[in-house]
Structures are given as C-alpha cells and as structure tokens.
Amino acid sequence: MFLFKTVASLQAHLRQVREKGKTIGFVPTMGALHRGHASLIGHSIDEGHYTVVSIFVNPTQFNDAEDLEKYPKPIAEDLQFLFDLDCDVLFLPSENEVYPRGERVVPDLELAHLDSTLEAAFRPGHFEGVLQVVARLLEIVQPDYLFMGIKDLQQLVIIQMLIEKSGSPTQLKGLPIVREPNGLALSSRNERLTSENRKAASVIFKILTETRHNYKSKKLSELKTEAISQLDHLPFRPEYFEFVRGDNLAILNTKDDYNGTVYAVTAVWCDTIRLIDNMEMP
Ligand code: AMP
C-alpha cells in the first residue's frame, strides 16, 4: 500500500496507474475505519479498480465544534486496517493540501429542499462542507468510480447531483448499510457511546424494522407517531423520523404521493452522540 500526503505526489502516482490502463475506485472517509468502510473498499477492490482511500476529517462539514474536537482519529489502527484489506493507496492530506491558501470553494449547486430538510435542518452548513470537500477530492483523485454508503442517504443524493451537474465522468455507487450484530448501523461515532448505550441503541434498528413490517397495513402518520414515541425515552431523543422518496428525499405525508422506492430515515440523539439510520420500505 502506498501512502501519500500531498496532492502532487498522489497525482503523479495516479497518472502512472492510468497509463497502465487501470480504473480508479475512490472511497473518501474521515477515518476511524470500520466494517462499513471495509465494505466500500472491498467492493472497489473486487470490481478490479485500483483503490484509493482518503482519510480527512473535514472541518468545514462540522457544525458542532465539540463533535469535531472529539471525532476519533486512530491513525495507526486505520493504517493497519487498510493494509490488511490490501488497499492500494491511502491519501492522508493536511488541511492545507485540501484547501490551499485557505481556499474553500463551494460548488454552485441548487439543492432546493435538500438544503433545508432532514440532516440539513439540524446541521446547518453541513452539506456545504460536504460539497466543498467531495468536489475538491474528486478534482484531486479524478476517479472512475466513487463508493459511498447509503447510511448517509442525503449525502449520497447530493453528491449524485454534484456529479451530474458538473458533467464529471465519475460513476457513483451507493452501498448498503453495514450493521453491528445487534442491528446498530456502524459509525465512527459509535466508539463514543458507552457500552450500555451501544447495546440500547439497537432500538433504532428494531423500530425501523418494525416500521417496515407494518408499512403496508398502517398510515405513514401512524407509523411515524409510533416510531417517535418509542424512540423518545432517555438516553434517546429523536430529532426526526420521516418517510422520503428514494430519488430526491422529498418528505412524504401519504403513501399515495409516490410510487417508487421509499425510505424511512431518522436521526436520534443517544446522550451526547447523534446517530442516523435509514431503511428501505417494502
Ligand atoms: P465517514 O468516514 O463517516 O465520512 O464515512 C465514509 C463513507 O463510509 C461514507 O460514504 C459513508 O456513507 C460510509 N459509511 C459510513 N458508515 C457506514 C456503514 N455502517 N455502512 C456502509 N457505509 C458506511
């Protein structure tokens, strides 16, 4: 595995890789790697792409200074993790490499409701930061394929819009959520949960699963009220629980409003840790 810390050295290496006719698969991460990241990396490797992983804890996407400060950064473990996965390249840039001279250009993208609902409503400025960093990383790596998780569904939809709008040849692949044995969606933030809360947080998966089970027989409003009331017990505090269209994440009030794929999406505080999850409805 190669490790590059500068844009120039990474790009010189990737030029040689492309000259050999290889396709490049890219997995951007913020580190504290887990099996969710491994799934994205494994897909890229299995599809035969030269696989580049980046680790960059992007300060511009954190709307909460404490969340940024406490974000785990176990770089030695991450290096070993990537090495064991047989990843080809780790790109580990400094903030100065990603944003030279403090330049922070946000792509001009009309996000419409995606900029004001769900995650955007509770994390102001978050998606501007995500757009900045992903646009910049795509400019640096210029991958053929970009691998991202359905866990961050709103991010996935927004990055698809970015790729389409910019006319980039990169193809985005969204991959399923990887979970702990108890159902809790894997997240780097789970490490900050107490072991008791980590067990208790399986309630989110349980409620999403029940919602899917009851989806055909109940109204969306009933399902939503039931889910919120079951989630609203300390140490949990639900922020939202909604049904959305899979294509553009517009919130649905009734099932008659849309025929395509529907997701239940939720954000729940567990003590001081914010967890997000979602599930496709039948
Ligand atoms: P992060 O390091 O949290 O920025 O995540 C990097 C990528 O991994 C994003 O595309 C996430 O959607 C994806 N990801 C995070 N958690 C999971 C998970 N549990 N299952 C699958 N993908 C995930």
mmCIF file of C-alpha atoms and ligand atoms in Angstrom:
data_model
loop_
_atom_site.group_PDB
_atom_site.id
_atom_site.type_symbol
_atom_site.label_atom_id
_atom_site.label_comp_id
_atom_site.label_asym_id
_atom_site.label_seq_id
_atom_site.Cartn_x
_atom_site.Cartn_y
_atom_site.Cartn_z
ATOM 1 C CA MET A 1 0.000 0.000 0.000
ATOM 2 C CA PHE A 2 1.224 3.491 -0.858
ATOM 3 C CA LEU A 3 0.725 6.441 1.468
ATOM 4 C CA PHE A 4 0.597 9.954 0.007
ATOM 5 C CA LYS A 5 0.222 13.146 1.965
ATOM 6 C CA THR A 6 0.451 15.670 -0.863
ATOM 7 C CA VAL A 7 -1.758 16.258 -3.884
ATOM 8 C CA ALA A 8 1.244 16.447 -6.216
ATOM 9 C CA SER A 9 2.694 13.073 -5.150
ATOM 10 C CA LEU A 10 -0.694 11.339 -5.300
ATOM 11 C CA GLN A 11 -1.477 12.744 -8.738
ATOM 12 C CA ALA A 12 1.947 11.782 -10.142
ATOM 13 C CA HIS A 13 1.356 8.221 -8.912
ATOM 14 C CA LEU A 14 -2.200 8.041 -10.292
ATOM 15 C CA ARG A 15 -1.015 9.267 -13.700
ATOM 16 C CA GLN A 16 1.239 6.190 -13.909
ATOM 17 C CA VAL A 17 -1.624 3.965 -12.780
ATOM 18 C CA ARG A 18 -3.911 5.346 -15.500
ATOM 19 C CA GLU A 19 -1.193 4.921 -18.128
ATOM 20 C CA LYS A 20 -1.282 1.200 -17.334
ATOM 21 C CA GLY A 21 -4.980 1.255 -18.250
ATOM 22 C CA LYS A 22 -6.294 0.714 -14.742
ATOM 23 C CA THR A 23 -9.572 2.163 -13.491
ATOM 24 C CA ILE A 24 -9.553 4.043 -10.205
ATOM 25 C CA GLY A 25 -12.041 3.437 -7.401
ATOM 26 C CA PHE A 26 -12.188 6.054 -4.649
ATOM 27 C CA VAL A 27 -13.513 5.804 -1.082
ATOM 28 C CA PRO A 28 -13.437 9.129 0.800
ATOM 29 C CA THR A 29 -13.594 8.720 4.606
ATOM 30 C CA MET A 30 -12.973 10.589 7.820
ATOM 31 C CA GLY A 31 -11.100 7.636 9.312
ATOM 32 C CA ALA A 32 -11.806 5.608 12.467
ATOM 33 C CA LEU A 33 -12.397 2.883 9.930
ATOM 34 C CA HIS A 34 -14.891 0.077 10.495
ATOM 35 C CA ARG A 35 -16.611 -2.708 8.522
ATOM 36 C CA GLY A 36 -18.860 -0.153 6.799
ATOM 37 C CA HIS A 37 -15.805 1.467 5.231
ATOM 38 C CA ALA A 38 -14.338 -2.001 4.566
ATOM 39 C CA SER A 39 -17.427 -2.904 2.554
ATOM 40 C CA LEU A 40 -16.938 0.120 0.263
ATOM 41 C CA ILE A 41 -13.218 -0.596 -0.108
ATOM 42 C CA GLY A 42 -13.870 -4.321 -0.686
ATOM 43 C CA HIS A 43 -16.386 -3.559 -3.449
ATOM 44 C CA SER A 44 -13.900 -1.321 -5.220
ATOM 45 C CA ILE A 45 -11.141 -3.927 -4.970
ATOM 46 C CA ASP A 46 -13.456 -6.782 -6.012
ATOM 47 C CA GLU A 47 -14.571 -4.813 -9.078
ATOM 48 C CA GLY A 48 -10.914 -4.674 -10.067
ATOM 49 C CA HIS A 49 -10.292 -0.957 -9.547
ATOM 50 C CA TYR A 50 -7.039 0.499 -8.298
ATOM 51 C CA THR A 51 -8.415 1.551 -4.924
ATOM 52 C CA VAL A 52 -7.682 4.882 -3.280
ATOM 53 C CA VAL A 53 -8.960 5.656 0.226
ATOM 54 C CA SER A 54 -8.708 9.132 1.700
ATOM 55 C CA ILE A 55 -8.784 9.967 5.385
ATOM 56 C CA PHE A 56 -9.515 13.621 6.045
ATOM 57 C CA VAL A 57 -11.573 14.900 8.951
ATOM 58 C CA ASN A 58 -13.044 17.825 7.061
ATOM 59 C CA PRO A 59 -13.504 20.737 9.471
ATOM 60 C CA THR A 60 -15.916 22.602 7.191
ATOM 61 C CA GLN A 61 -18.657 19.980 7.463
ATOM 62 C CA PHE A 62 -18.849 20.060 11.268
ATOM 63 C CA ASN A 63 -21.500 22.400 12.573
ATOM 64 C CA ASP A 64 -20.590 21.433 16.150
ATOM 65 C CA ALA A 65 -17.076 22.315 17.411
ATOM 66 C CA GLU A 66 -17.195 19.643 20.124
ATOM 67 C CA ASP A 67 -18.125 16.946 17.579
ATOM 68 C CA LEU A 68 -15.071 17.918 15.503
ATOM 69 C CA GLU A 69 -12.788 18.021 18.516
ATOM 70 C CA LYS A 70 -13.970 14.628 19.782
ATOM 71 C CA TYR A 71 -14.034 12.920 16.382
ATOM 72 C CA PRO A 72 -11.836 9.786 16.777
ATOM 73 C CA LYS A 73 -8.511 9.814 14.914
ATOM 74 C CA PRO A 74 -6.877 6.385 15.425
ATOM 75 C CA ILE A 75 -4.465 6.723 12.523
ATOM 76 C CA ALA A 76 -2.155 3.793 13.440
ATOM 77 C CA GLU A 77 -5.135 1.405 13.588
ATOM 78 C CA ASP A 78 -6.534 2.832 10.338
ATOM 79 C CA LEU A 79 -3.220 2.241 8.546
ATOM 80 C CA GLN A 80 -3.158 -1.385 9.692
ATOM 81 C CA PHE A 81 -6.838 -1.797 8.725
ATOM 82 C CA LEU A 82 -6.199 -0.578 5.161
ATOM 83 C CA PHE A 83 -3.027 -2.605 4.868
ATOM 84 C CA ASP A 84 -4.920 -5.772 5.891
ATOM 85 C CA LEU A 85 -7.636 -5.015 3.311
ATOM 86 C CA ASP A 86 -4.991 -4.783 0.585
ATOM 87 C CA CYS A 87 -5.987 -1.257 -0.298
ATOM 88 C CA ASP A 88 -3.724 0.279 -2.977
ATOM 89 C CA VAL A 89 -3.362 3.869 -1.782
ATOM 90 C CA LEU A 90 -4.102 5.880 1.331
ATOM 91 C CA PHE A 91 -4.330 9.622 0.743
ATOM 92 C CA LEU A 92 -3.819 11.385 4.069
ATOM 93 C CA PRO A 93 -3.692 15.095 3.299
ATOM 94 C CA SER A 94 -3.279 18.057 5.653
ATOM 95 C CA GLU A 95 -5.923 20.784 5.658
ATOM 96 C CA ASN A 96 -3.515 22.938 3.689
ATOM 97 C CA GLU A 97 -3.301 20.386 0.872
ATOM 98 C CA VAL A 98 -7.078 20.113 0.605
ATOM 99 C CA TYR A 99 -7.723 23.832 0.940
ATOM 100 C CA PRO A 100 -4.544 25.550 -0.291
ATOM 101 C CA ARG A 101 -4.216 29.161 0.855
ATOM 102 C CA GLY A 102 -7.430 28.684 2.789
ATOM 103 C CA GLU A 103 -9.386 28.495 -0.472
ATOM 104 C CA ARG A 104 -12.767 26.956 0.196
ATOM 105 C CA VAL A 105 -14.828 26.940 -2.937
ATOM 106 C CA VAL A 106 -18.356 25.602 -2.525
ATOM 107 C CA PRO A 107 -19.732 24.248 -5.812
ATOM 108 C CA ASP A 108 -22.674 26.257 -7.046
ATOM 109 C CA LEU A 109 -25.423 23.671 -6.769
ATOM 110 C CA GLU A 110 -29.140 24.292 -6.334
ATOM 111 C CA LEU A 111 -30.024 21.855 -3.547
ATOM 112 C CA ALA A 112 -33.656 23.015 -3.174
ATOM 113 C CA HIS A 113 -35.356 21.187 -0.260
ATOM 114 C CA LEU A 114 -32.240 19.051 0.316
ATOM 115 C CA ASP A 115 -30.631 22.140 1.815
ATOM 116 C CA SER A 116 -33.354 22.654 4.391
ATOM 117 C CA THR A 117 -34.854 19.294 5.424
ATOM 118 C CA LEU A 118 -33.727 16.246 7.419
ATOM 119 C CA GLU A 119 -29.973 16.468 8.104
ATOM 120 C CA ALA A 120 -29.712 19.965 6.627
ATOM 121 C CA ALA A 121 -32.358 21.276 9.034
ATOM 122 C CA PHE A 122 -30.456 20.085 12.089
ATOM 123 C CA ARG A 123 -26.880 20.525 10.836
ATOM 124 C CA PRO A 124 -26.749 23.971 9.226
ATOM 125 C CA GLY A 125 -23.814 24.345 6.835
ATOM 126 C CA HIS A 126 -23.037 20.609 6.918
ATOM 127 C CA PHE A 127 -23.747 19.885 3.250
ATOM 128 C CA GLU A 128 -21.895 22.994 2.043
ATOM 129 C CA GLY A 129 -18.855 21.492 3.805
ATOM 130 C CA VAL A 130 -19.518 18.053 2.322
ATOM 131 C CA LEU A 131 -19.881 19.536 -1.178
ATOM 132 C CA GLN A 132 -16.661 21.511 -0.758
ATOM 133 C CA VAL A 133 -14.609 18.556 0.320
ATOM 134 C CA VAL A 134 -16.032 15.966 -2.064
ATOM 135 C CA ALA A 135 -15.734 18.334 -5.057
ATOM 136 C CA ARG A 136 -12.129 19.036 -4.094
ATOM 137 C CA LEU A 137 -11.284 15.358 -3.515
ATOM 138 C CA LEU A 138 -12.850 14.402 -6.860
ATOM 139 C CA GLU A 139 -10.800 17.125 -8.529
ATOM 140 C CA ILE A 140 -7.653 15.695 -6.925
ATOM 141 C CA VAL A 141 -8.281 11.950 -7.458
ATOM 142 C CA GLN A 142 -10.424 12.017 -10.634
ATOM 143 C CA PRO A 143 -11.726 8.506 -10.001
ATOM 144 C CA ASP A 144 -13.697 6.388 -12.440
ATOM 145 C CA TYR A 145 -15.852 5.141 -9.560
ATOM 146 C CA LEU A 146 -16.794 6.740 -6.263
ATOM 147 C CA PHE A 147 -18.028 4.463 -3.472
ATOM 148 C CA MET A 148 -20.286 5.872 -0.744
ATOM 149 C CA GLY A 149 -22.669 4.466 1.850
ATOM 150 C CA ILE A 150 -26.476 4.552 1.790
ATOM 151 C CA LYS A 151 -26.093 5.140 5.543
ATOM 152 C CA ASP A 152 -25.610 8.829 4.632
ATOM 153 C CA LEU A 153 -28.527 8.862 2.210
ATOM 154 C CA GLN A 154 -28.888 12.638 1.889
ATOM 155 C CA GLN A 155 -25.152 12.977 1.253
ATOM 156 C CA LEU A 156 -25.391 10.291 -1.431
ATOM 157 C CA VAL A 157 -28.251 12.069 -3.237
ATOM 158 C CA ILE A 158 -26.468 15.437 -3.037
ATOM 159 C CA ILE A 159 -23.188 14.021 -4.369
ATOM 160 C CA GLN A 160 -25.083 12.368 -7.236
ATOM 161 C CA MET A 161 -26.464 15.837 -8.060
ATOM 162 C CA LEU A 162 -22.953 17.307 -7.888
ATOM 163 C CA ILE A 163 -21.610 14.679 -10.295
ATOM 164 C CA GLU A 164 -24.485 15.154 -12.748
ATOM 165 C CA LYS A 165 -24.330 18.954 -12.630
ATOM 166 C CA SER A 166 -20.558 19.118 -13.104
ATOM 167 C CA GLY A 167 -20.642 16.643 -16.005
ATOM 168 C CA SER A 168 -17.982 14.596 -14.219
ATOM 169 C CA PRO A 169 -17.325 11.152 -15.745
ATOM 170 C CA THR A 170 -17.121 9.621 -12.249
ATOM 171 C CA GLN A 171 -19.775 6.990 -11.545
ATOM 172 C CA LEU A 172 -21.215 6.974 -8.031
ATOM 173 C CA LYS A 173 -22.021 3.661 -6.352
ATOM 174 C CA GLY A 174 -24.159 3.637 -3.186
ATOM 175 C CA LEU A 175 -23.694 0.591 -0.985
ATOM 176 C CA PRO A 176 -25.878 -0.902 1.780
ATOM 177 C CA ILE A 177 -25.560 -0.103 5.476
ATOM 178 C CA VAL A 178 -23.293 -2.427 7.441
ATOM 179 C CA ARG A 179 -24.564 -3.065 10.976
ATOM 180 C CA GLU A 180 -23.376 -4.385 14.316
ATOM 181 C CA PRO A 181 -24.763 -7.827 15.220
ATOM 182 C CA ASN A 182 -27.486 -6.087 17.273
ATOM 183 C CA GLY A 183 -28.535 -4.003 14.246
ATOM 184 C CA LEU A 184 -26.927 -0.684 15.169
ATOM 185 C CA ALA A 185 -25.567 0.927 11.981
ATOM 186 C CA LEU A 186 -21.776 1.054 12.163
ATOM 187 C CA SER A 187 -20.442 4.565 12.609
ATOM 188 C CA SER A 188 -17.155 6.060 13.750
ATOM 189 C CA ARG A 189 -19.193 7.921 16.363
ATOM 190 C CA ASN A 190 -20.371 4.627 17.947
ATOM 191 C CA GLU A 191 -16.963 4.453 19.639
ATOM 192 C CA ARG A 192 -18.048 7.364 21.785
ATOM 193 C CA LEU A 193 -21.135 5.534 23.086
ATOM 194 C CA THR A 194 -20.899 3.844 26.493
ATOM 195 C CA SER A 195 -21.125 0.065 26.149
ATOM 196 C CA GLU A 196 -24.567 0.211 27.754
ATOM 197 C CA ASN A 197 -25.809 2.823 25.261
ATOM 198 C CA ARG A 198 -24.257 0.935 22.366
ATOM 199 C CA LYS A 199 -26.422 -2.044 23.284
ATOM 200 C CA ALA A 200 -29.504 0.100 23.881
ATOM 201 C CA ALA A 201 -29.037 1.901 20.532
ATOM 202 C CA SER A 202 -30.147 -1.260 18.730
ATOM 203 C CA VAL A 203 -33.644 0.144 19.399
ATOM 204 C CA ILE A 204 -33.234 2.338 16.284
ATOM 205 C CA PHE A 205 -32.821 -0.707 14.031
ATOM 206 C CA LYS A 206 -35.631 -2.504 15.869
ATOM 207 C CA ILE A 207 -38.045 0.385 15.242
ATOM 208 C CA LEU A 208 -37.034 0.753 11.589
ATOM 209 C CA THR A 209 -37.580 -2.992 11.147
ATOM 210 C CA GLU A 210 -40.983 -2.848 12.839
ATOM 211 C CA THR A 211 -41.912 0.120 10.681
ATOM 212 C CA ARG A 212 -41.037 -1.843 7.558
ATOM 213 C CA HIS A 213 -43.039 -4.797 8.859
ATOM 214 C CA ASN A 214 -46.147 -2.626 9.467
ATOM 215 C CA TYR A 215 -45.652 -0.424 6.406
ATOM 216 C CA LYS A 216 -48.376 -1.938 4.238
ATOM 217 C CA SER A 217 -51.028 -2.061 6.961
ATOM 218 C CA LYS A 218 -50.734 1.395 8.548
ATOM 219 C CA LYS A 219 -50.782 5.054 7.529
ATOM 220 C CA LEU A 220 -47.474 6.944 7.375
ATOM 221 C CA SER A 221 -48.689 9.339 10.091
ATOM 222 C CA GLU A 222 -49.461 6.412 12.444
ATOM 223 C CA LEU A 223 -46.134 4.729 11.752
ATOM 224 C CA LYS A 224 -44.297 7.988 12.366
ATOM 225 C CA THR A 225 -46.092 8.715 15.656
ATOM 226 C CA GLU A 226 -45.427 5.185 16.903
ATOM 227 C CA ALA A 227 -41.748 5.317 15.960
ATOM 228 C CA ILE A 228 -41.178 8.714 17.578
ATOM 229 C CA SER A 229 -42.954 7.702 20.787
ATOM 230 C CA GLN A 230 -40.889 4.501 21.053
ATOM 231 C CA LEU A 231 -37.653 6.386 20.428
ATOM 232 C CA ASP A 232 -38.430 9.177 22.859
ATOM 233 C CA HIS A 233 -37.027 7.623 26.040
ATOM 234 C CA LEU A 234 -33.814 8.709 27.733
ATOM 235 C CA PRO A 235 -30.971 8.424 26.852
ATOM 236 C CA PHE A 236 -32.585 8.722 23.401
ATOM 237 C CA ARG A 237 -34.055 11.857 21.885
ATOM 238 C CA PRO A 238 -35.346 11.595 18.312
ATOM 239 C CA GLU A 239 -34.715 14.596 16.065
ATOM 240 C CA TYR A 240 -36.742 13.392 13.116
ATOM 241 C CA PHE A 241 -38.353 10.250 11.753
ATOM 242 C CA GLU A 242 -39.679 10.681 8.219
ATOM 243 C CA PHE A 243 -40.663 8.790 5.103
ATOM 244 C CA VAL A 244 -38.961 10.092 1.968
ATOM 245 C CA ARG A 245 -38.845 9.456 -1.751
ATOM 246 C CA GLY A 246 -35.740 7.464 -2.621
ATOM 247 C CA ASP A 247 -34.927 9.590 -5.669
ATOM 248 C CA ASN A 248 -34.906 13.088 -4.155
ATOM 249 C CA LEU A 249 -35.661 12.593 -0.434
ATOM 250 C CA ALA A 250 -38.772 14.763 -0.533
ATOM 251 C CA ILE A 251 -40.790 14.054 2.621
ATOM 252 C CA LEU A 252 -43.977 12.032 2.051
ATOM 253 C CA ASN A 253 -47.149 12.594 4.038
ATOM 254 C CA THR A 254 -49.131 9.754 2.499
ATOM 255 C CA LYS A 255 -48.234 6.638 0.539
ATOM 256 C CA ASP A 256 -50.413 7.838 -2.358
ATOM 257 C CA ASP A 257 -47.983 10.708 -3.018
ATOM 258 C CA TYR A 258 -45.302 8.480 -4.570
ATOM 259 C CA ASN A 259 -44.991 5.070 -6.284
ATOM 260 C CA GLY A 260 -41.239 4.497 -6.222
ATOM 261 C CA THR A 261 -38.797 3.384 -3.535
ATOM 262 C CA VAL A 262 -39.494 4.885 -0.097
ATOM 263 C CA TYR A 263 -37.057 5.098 2.817
ATOM 264 C CA ALA A 264 -37.751 5.677 6.495
ATOM 265 C CA VAL A 265 -34.986 7.991 7.710
ATOM 266 C CA THR A 266 -34.183 9.017 11.251
ATOM 267 C CA ALA A 267 -31.740 10.943 13.426
ATOM 268 C CA VAL A 268 -31.642 10.207 17.137
ATOM 269 C CA TRP A 269 -29.504 11.620 19.906
ATOM 270 C CA CYS A 270 -28.204 8.995 22.297
ATOM 271 C CA ASP A 271 -26.957 11.007 25.241
ATOM 272 C CA THR A 272 -24.486 13.418 23.513
ATOM 273 C CA ILE A 273 -23.948 11.313 20.370
ATOM 274 C CA ARG A 274 -26.057 11.886 17.277
ATOM 275 C CA LEU A 275 -26.920 8.728 15.313
ATOM 276 C CA ILE A 276 -28.530 8.488 11.883
ATOM 277 C CA ASP A 277 -30.061 5.476 10.190
ATOM 278 C CA ASN A 278 -32.494 4.577 7.439
ATOM 279 C CA MET A 279 -34.255 1.604 5.889
ATOM 280 C CA GLU A 280 -35.921 0.945 2.556
ATOM 281 C CA MET A 281 -39.644 0.265 2.928
ATOM 282 C CA PRO A 282 -41.302 -2.675 1.136
HETATM 283 P P1 AMP B 1 -17.334 8.711 7.103
HETATM 284 O O1 AMP B 1 -15.947 8.227 7.426
HETATM 285 O O2 AMP B 1 -18.284 8.605 8.249
HETATM 286 O O3 AMP B 1 -17.330 10.076 6.444
HETATM 287 O O4 AMP B 1 -17.906 7.708 6.024
HETATM 288 C C1 AMP B 1 -17.211 7.438 4.828
HETATM 289 C C2 AMP B 1 -18.107 6.634 3.917
HETATM 290 O O5 AMP B 1 -18.466 5.415 4.556
HETATM 291 C C3 AMP B 1 -19.418 7.366 3.588
HETATM 292 O O6 AMP B 1 -19.723 7.158 2.221
HETATM 293 C C4 AMP B 1 -20.410 6.678 4.481
HETATM 294 O O7 AMP B 1 -21.734 6.700 3.982
HETATM 295 C C5 AMP B 1 -19.867 5.258 4.513
HETATM 296 N N1 AMP B 1 -20.343 4.559 5.706
HETATM 297 C C6 AMP B 1 -20.299 5.003 6.987
HETATM 298 N N2 AMP B 1 -20.882 4.110 7.813
HETATM 299 C C7 AMP B 1 -21.297 3.078 7.036
HETATM 300 C C8 AMP B 1 -21.979 1.844 7.302
HETATM 301 N N3 AMP B 1 -22.346 1.494 8.528
HETATM 302 N N4 AMP B 1 -22.251 1.029 6.260
HETATM 303 C C9 AMP B 1 -21.875 1.375 4.995
HETATM 304 N N5 AMP B 1 -21.245 2.524 4.682
HETATM 305 C C10 AMP B 1 -20.950 3.361 5.684
#
